[in-house]
CSV table of C-alpha atoms and ligand atoms in Angstrom, one decimal:
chain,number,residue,atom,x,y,z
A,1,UNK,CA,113.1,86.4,151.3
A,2,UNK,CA,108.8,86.5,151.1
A,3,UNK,CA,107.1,88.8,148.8
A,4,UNK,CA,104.2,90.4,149.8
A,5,UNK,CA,101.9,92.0,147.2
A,6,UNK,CA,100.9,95.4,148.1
A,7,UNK,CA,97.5,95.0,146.6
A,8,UNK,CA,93.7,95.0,147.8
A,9,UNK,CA,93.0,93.6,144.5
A,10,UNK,CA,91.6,90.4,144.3
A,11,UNK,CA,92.6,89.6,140.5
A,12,UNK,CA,95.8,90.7,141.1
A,13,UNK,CA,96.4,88.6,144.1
A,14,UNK,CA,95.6,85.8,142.3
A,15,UNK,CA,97.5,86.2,139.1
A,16,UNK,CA,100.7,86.5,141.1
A,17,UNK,CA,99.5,84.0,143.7
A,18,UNK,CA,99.8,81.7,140.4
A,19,UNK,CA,103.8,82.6,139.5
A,20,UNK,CA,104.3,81.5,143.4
A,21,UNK,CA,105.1,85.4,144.4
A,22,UNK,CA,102.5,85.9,147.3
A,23,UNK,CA,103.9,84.8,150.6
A,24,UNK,CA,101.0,87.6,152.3
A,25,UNK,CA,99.2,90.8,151.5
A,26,UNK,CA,99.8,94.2,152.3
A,27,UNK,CA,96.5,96.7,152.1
A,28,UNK,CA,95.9,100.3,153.2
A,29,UNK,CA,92.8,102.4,153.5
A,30,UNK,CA,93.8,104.4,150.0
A,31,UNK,CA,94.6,100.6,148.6
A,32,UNK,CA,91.0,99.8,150.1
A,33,UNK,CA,89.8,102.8,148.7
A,34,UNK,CA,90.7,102.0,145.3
A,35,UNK,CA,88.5,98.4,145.2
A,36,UNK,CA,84.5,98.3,144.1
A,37,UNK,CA,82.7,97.0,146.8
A,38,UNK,CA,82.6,96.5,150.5
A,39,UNK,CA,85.6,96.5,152.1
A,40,UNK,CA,84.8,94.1,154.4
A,41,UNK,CA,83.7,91.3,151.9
A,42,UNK,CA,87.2,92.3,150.3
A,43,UNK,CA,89.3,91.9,153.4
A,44,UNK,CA,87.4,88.1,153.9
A,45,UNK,CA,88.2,87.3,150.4
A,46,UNK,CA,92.0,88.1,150.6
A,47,UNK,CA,92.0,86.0,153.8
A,48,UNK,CA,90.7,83.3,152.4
A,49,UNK,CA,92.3,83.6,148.9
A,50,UNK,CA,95.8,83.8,151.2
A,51,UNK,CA,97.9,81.3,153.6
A,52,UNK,CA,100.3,83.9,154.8
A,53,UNK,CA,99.6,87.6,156.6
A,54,UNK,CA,97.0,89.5,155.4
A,55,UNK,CA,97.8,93.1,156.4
A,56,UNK,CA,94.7,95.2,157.0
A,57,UNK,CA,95.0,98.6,158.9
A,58,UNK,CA,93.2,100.5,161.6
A,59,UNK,CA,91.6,104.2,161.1
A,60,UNK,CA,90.9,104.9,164.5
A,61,UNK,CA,94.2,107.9,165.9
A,62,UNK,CA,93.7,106.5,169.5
A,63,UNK,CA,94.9,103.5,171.4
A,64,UNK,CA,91.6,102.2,172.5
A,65,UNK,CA,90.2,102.7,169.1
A,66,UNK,CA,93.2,100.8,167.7
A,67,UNK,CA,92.8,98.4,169.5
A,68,UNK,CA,88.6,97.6,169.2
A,69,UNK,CA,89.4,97.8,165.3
A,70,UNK,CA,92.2,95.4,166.0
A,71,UNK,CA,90.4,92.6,167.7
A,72,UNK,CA,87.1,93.3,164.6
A,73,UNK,CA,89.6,92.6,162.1
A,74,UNK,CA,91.2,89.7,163.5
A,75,UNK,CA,88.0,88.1,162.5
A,76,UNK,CA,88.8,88.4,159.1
A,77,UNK,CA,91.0,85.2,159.7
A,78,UNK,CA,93.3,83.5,161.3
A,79,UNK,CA,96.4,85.4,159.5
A,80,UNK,CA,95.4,88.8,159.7
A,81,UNK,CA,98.0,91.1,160.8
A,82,UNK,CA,96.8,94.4,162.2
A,83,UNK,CA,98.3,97.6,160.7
A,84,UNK,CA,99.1,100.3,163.0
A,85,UNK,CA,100.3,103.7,162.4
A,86,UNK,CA,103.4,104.9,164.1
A,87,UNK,CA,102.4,107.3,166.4
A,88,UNK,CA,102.4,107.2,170.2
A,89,UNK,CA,99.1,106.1,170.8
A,90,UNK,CA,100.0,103.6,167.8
A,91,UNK,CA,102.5,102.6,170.2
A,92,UNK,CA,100.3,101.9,173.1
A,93,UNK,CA,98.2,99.7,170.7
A,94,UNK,CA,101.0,97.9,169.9
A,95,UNK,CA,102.3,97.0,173.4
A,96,UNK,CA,98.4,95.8,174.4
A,97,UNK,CA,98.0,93.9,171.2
A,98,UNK,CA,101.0,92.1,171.8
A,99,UNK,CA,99.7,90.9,175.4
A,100,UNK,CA,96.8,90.0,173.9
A,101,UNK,CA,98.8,87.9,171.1
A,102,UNK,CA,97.6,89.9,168.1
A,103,UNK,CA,100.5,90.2,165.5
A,104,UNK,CA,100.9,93.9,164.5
A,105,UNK,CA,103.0,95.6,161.2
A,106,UNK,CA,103.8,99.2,162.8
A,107,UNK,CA,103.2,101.7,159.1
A,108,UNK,CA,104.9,104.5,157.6
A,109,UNK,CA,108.0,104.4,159.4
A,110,UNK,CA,110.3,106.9,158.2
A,111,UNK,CA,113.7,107.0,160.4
A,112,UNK,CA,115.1,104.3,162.3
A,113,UNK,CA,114.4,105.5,165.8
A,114,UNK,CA,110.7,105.3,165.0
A,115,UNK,CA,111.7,101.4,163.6
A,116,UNK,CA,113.7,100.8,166.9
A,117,UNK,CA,111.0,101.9,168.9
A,118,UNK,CA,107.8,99.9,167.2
A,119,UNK,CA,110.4,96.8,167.9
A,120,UNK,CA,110.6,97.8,171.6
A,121,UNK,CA,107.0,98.3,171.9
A,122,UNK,CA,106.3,94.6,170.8
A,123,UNK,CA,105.9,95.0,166.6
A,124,UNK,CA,106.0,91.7,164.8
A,125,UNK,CA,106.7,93.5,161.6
A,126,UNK,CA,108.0,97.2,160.8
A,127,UNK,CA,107.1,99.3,157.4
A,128,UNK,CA,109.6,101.2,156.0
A,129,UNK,CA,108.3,103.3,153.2
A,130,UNK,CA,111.6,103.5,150.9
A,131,UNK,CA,109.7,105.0,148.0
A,132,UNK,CA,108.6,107.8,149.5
A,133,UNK,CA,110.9,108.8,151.2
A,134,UNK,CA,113.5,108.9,147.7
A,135,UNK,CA,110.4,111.0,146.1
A,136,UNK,CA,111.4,113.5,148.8
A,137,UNK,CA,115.1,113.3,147.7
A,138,UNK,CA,116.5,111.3,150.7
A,139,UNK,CA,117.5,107.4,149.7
A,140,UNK,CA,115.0,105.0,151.4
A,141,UNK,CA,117.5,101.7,151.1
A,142,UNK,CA,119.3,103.3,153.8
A,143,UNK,CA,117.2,103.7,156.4
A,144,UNK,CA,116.3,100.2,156.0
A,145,UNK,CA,120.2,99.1,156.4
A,146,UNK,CA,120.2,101.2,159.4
A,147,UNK,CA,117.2,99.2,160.7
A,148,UNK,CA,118.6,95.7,160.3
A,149,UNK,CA,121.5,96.9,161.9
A,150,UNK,CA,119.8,98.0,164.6
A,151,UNK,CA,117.7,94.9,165.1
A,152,UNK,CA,121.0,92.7,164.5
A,153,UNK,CA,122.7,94.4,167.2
A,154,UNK,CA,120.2,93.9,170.0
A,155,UNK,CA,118.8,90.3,168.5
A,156,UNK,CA,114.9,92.3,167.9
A,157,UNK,CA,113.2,89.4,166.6
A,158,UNK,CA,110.8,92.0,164.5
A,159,UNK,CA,110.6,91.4,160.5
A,160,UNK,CA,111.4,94.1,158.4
A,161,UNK,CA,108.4,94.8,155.4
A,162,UNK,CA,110.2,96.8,152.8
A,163,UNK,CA,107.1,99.2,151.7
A,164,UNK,CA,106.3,101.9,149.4
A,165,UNK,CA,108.4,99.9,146.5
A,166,UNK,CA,108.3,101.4,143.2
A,167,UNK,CA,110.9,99.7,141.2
A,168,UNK,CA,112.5,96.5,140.4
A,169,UNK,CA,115.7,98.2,141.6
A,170,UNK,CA,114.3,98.5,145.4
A,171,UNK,CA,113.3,94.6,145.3
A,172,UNK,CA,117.6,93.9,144.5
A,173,UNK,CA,118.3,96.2,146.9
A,174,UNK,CA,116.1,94.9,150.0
A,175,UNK,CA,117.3,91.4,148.9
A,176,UNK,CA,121.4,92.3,148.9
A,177,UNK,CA,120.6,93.9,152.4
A,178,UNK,CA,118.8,91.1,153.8
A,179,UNK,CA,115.3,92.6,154.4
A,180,UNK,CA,112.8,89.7,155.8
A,181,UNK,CA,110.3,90.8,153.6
A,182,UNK,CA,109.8,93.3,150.8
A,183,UNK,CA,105.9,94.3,150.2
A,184,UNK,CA,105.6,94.6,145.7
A,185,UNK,CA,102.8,96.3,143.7
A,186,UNK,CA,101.9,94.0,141.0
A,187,UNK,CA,103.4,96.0,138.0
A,188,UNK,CA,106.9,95.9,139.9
A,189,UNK,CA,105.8,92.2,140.6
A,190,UNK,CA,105.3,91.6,136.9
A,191,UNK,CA,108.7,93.6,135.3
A,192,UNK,CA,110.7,91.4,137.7
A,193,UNK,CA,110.4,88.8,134.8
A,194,UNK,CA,111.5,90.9,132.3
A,195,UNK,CA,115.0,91.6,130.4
A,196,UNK,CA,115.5,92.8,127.1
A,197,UNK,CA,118.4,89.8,126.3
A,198,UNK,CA,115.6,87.6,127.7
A,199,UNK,CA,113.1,89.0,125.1
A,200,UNK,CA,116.3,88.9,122.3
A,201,UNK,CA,117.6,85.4,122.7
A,202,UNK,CA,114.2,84.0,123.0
A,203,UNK,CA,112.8,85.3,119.4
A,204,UNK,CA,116.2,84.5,117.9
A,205,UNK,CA,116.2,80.7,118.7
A,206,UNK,CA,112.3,81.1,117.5
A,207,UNK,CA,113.6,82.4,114.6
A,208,UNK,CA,116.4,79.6,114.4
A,209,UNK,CA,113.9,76.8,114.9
A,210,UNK,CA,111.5,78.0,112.1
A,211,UNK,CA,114.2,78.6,109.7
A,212,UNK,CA,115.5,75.0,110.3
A,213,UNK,CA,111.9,73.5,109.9
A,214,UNK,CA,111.2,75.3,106.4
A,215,UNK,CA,114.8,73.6,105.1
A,216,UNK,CA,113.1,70.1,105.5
B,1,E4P,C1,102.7,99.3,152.7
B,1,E4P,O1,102.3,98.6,153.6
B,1,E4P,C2,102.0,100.3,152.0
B,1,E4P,O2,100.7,99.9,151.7
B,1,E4P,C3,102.6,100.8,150.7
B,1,E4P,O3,103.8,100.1,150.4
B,1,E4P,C4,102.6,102.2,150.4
B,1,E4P,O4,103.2,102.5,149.2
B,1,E4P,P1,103.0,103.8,148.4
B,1,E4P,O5,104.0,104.8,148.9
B,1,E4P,O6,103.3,103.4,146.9
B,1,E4P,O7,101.6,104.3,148.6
């Protein structure tokens, strides 16, 4: 299973880029939004400070638009992959961009006809958002079983990013189902170290060790 960080943040990327967690980068405008600087100089610094796919999204609502941002950002570097929204003319981009052999990630899918349909239209890589979807009281883990179903029935090469995580919980869960990829904020990144009996049974034999030492 690759982790993705879900991050535009440079010192983030490279702390977990140090524990081995970053297989690529996920970034969105509001990520983009939330980093000093130009955007631009930040999207070339995650490409360079990354081997895998660096996610980077398009603004424009119309196919052609899509697809000019698409072939700016490619730019970037060679492993950019070209976030589009799933709309129609999202759907266009991605069937064009595909001929053209730019690798897209179809974003904020939220049922799996809209997954089955980004697959059709040529998608490398589909985004289901799990986390918001359970902050409107359905339970995201499902739809993404019902997409690899879907893409196991039919053989849809298409690698499913599990987005919008927000707990250690969701990583479990996308790696019990067999998701490709799940995309982690740092602090989830960070709190899959941790367990209390970890934190227990390490200061005892601490304590055991020093106890022994002050007998000699
Ligand atoms: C994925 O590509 C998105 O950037 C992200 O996972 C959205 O997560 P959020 O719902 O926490 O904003």
């Amino acid at each position: 299973m690759k982790f993705f960080i879900d991050t535009a943040n440079l010192k983030e990327i490279h702390q977990a880029a140090e524990l081995g967690m970053v297989d690529g980068v996920t970034t969105n405008p509001s990520l983009m939004a939330r980093e000093k600087g130009d955007w631009r100089e930040i999207a070339a610094s995650i490409c360079r400070e990354v081997k895998g796919p660096v996610n980077l999204e398009v603004i424009s609502q119309d196919a052609s638009g899509m697809i000019t941002e698409a072939q700016d950002l490619i730019g970037f570097g060679p492993n950019v992959v070209v976030k589009i929204p799933m709309t129609m003319e999202g759907m266009k981009a991605v069937h064009t961009l595909r001929a053209m052999d730019i690798p897209t990630n179809v974003t904020l899918i939220f049922s799996p006809v809209q997954a089955l349909i980004a697959a059709k239209a040529g998608a490398n890589y589909v985004s289901p958002f799990v986390g918001r979807l359970d902050d409107v009281g359905h339970t995201g883990m499902d739809l993404v079983s019902q997409i690899l179903s879907i893409y196991d029935n039919y053989g849809f090469e298409t690698e499913v990013i599990v987005a919008s995580i927000r707990s250690t919980s969701h990583v479990l869960e996308s790696a019990m189902l067999g998701a490709d990829i799940a995309t982690i904020p740092f602090k989830v990144i960070r709190q899959l170290a941790g367990h209390p009996l970890t934190d227990k049974g390490l200061k005892s034999f601490l304590t055991d060790w020093d106890s022994m030492n002050k007998k000699k």
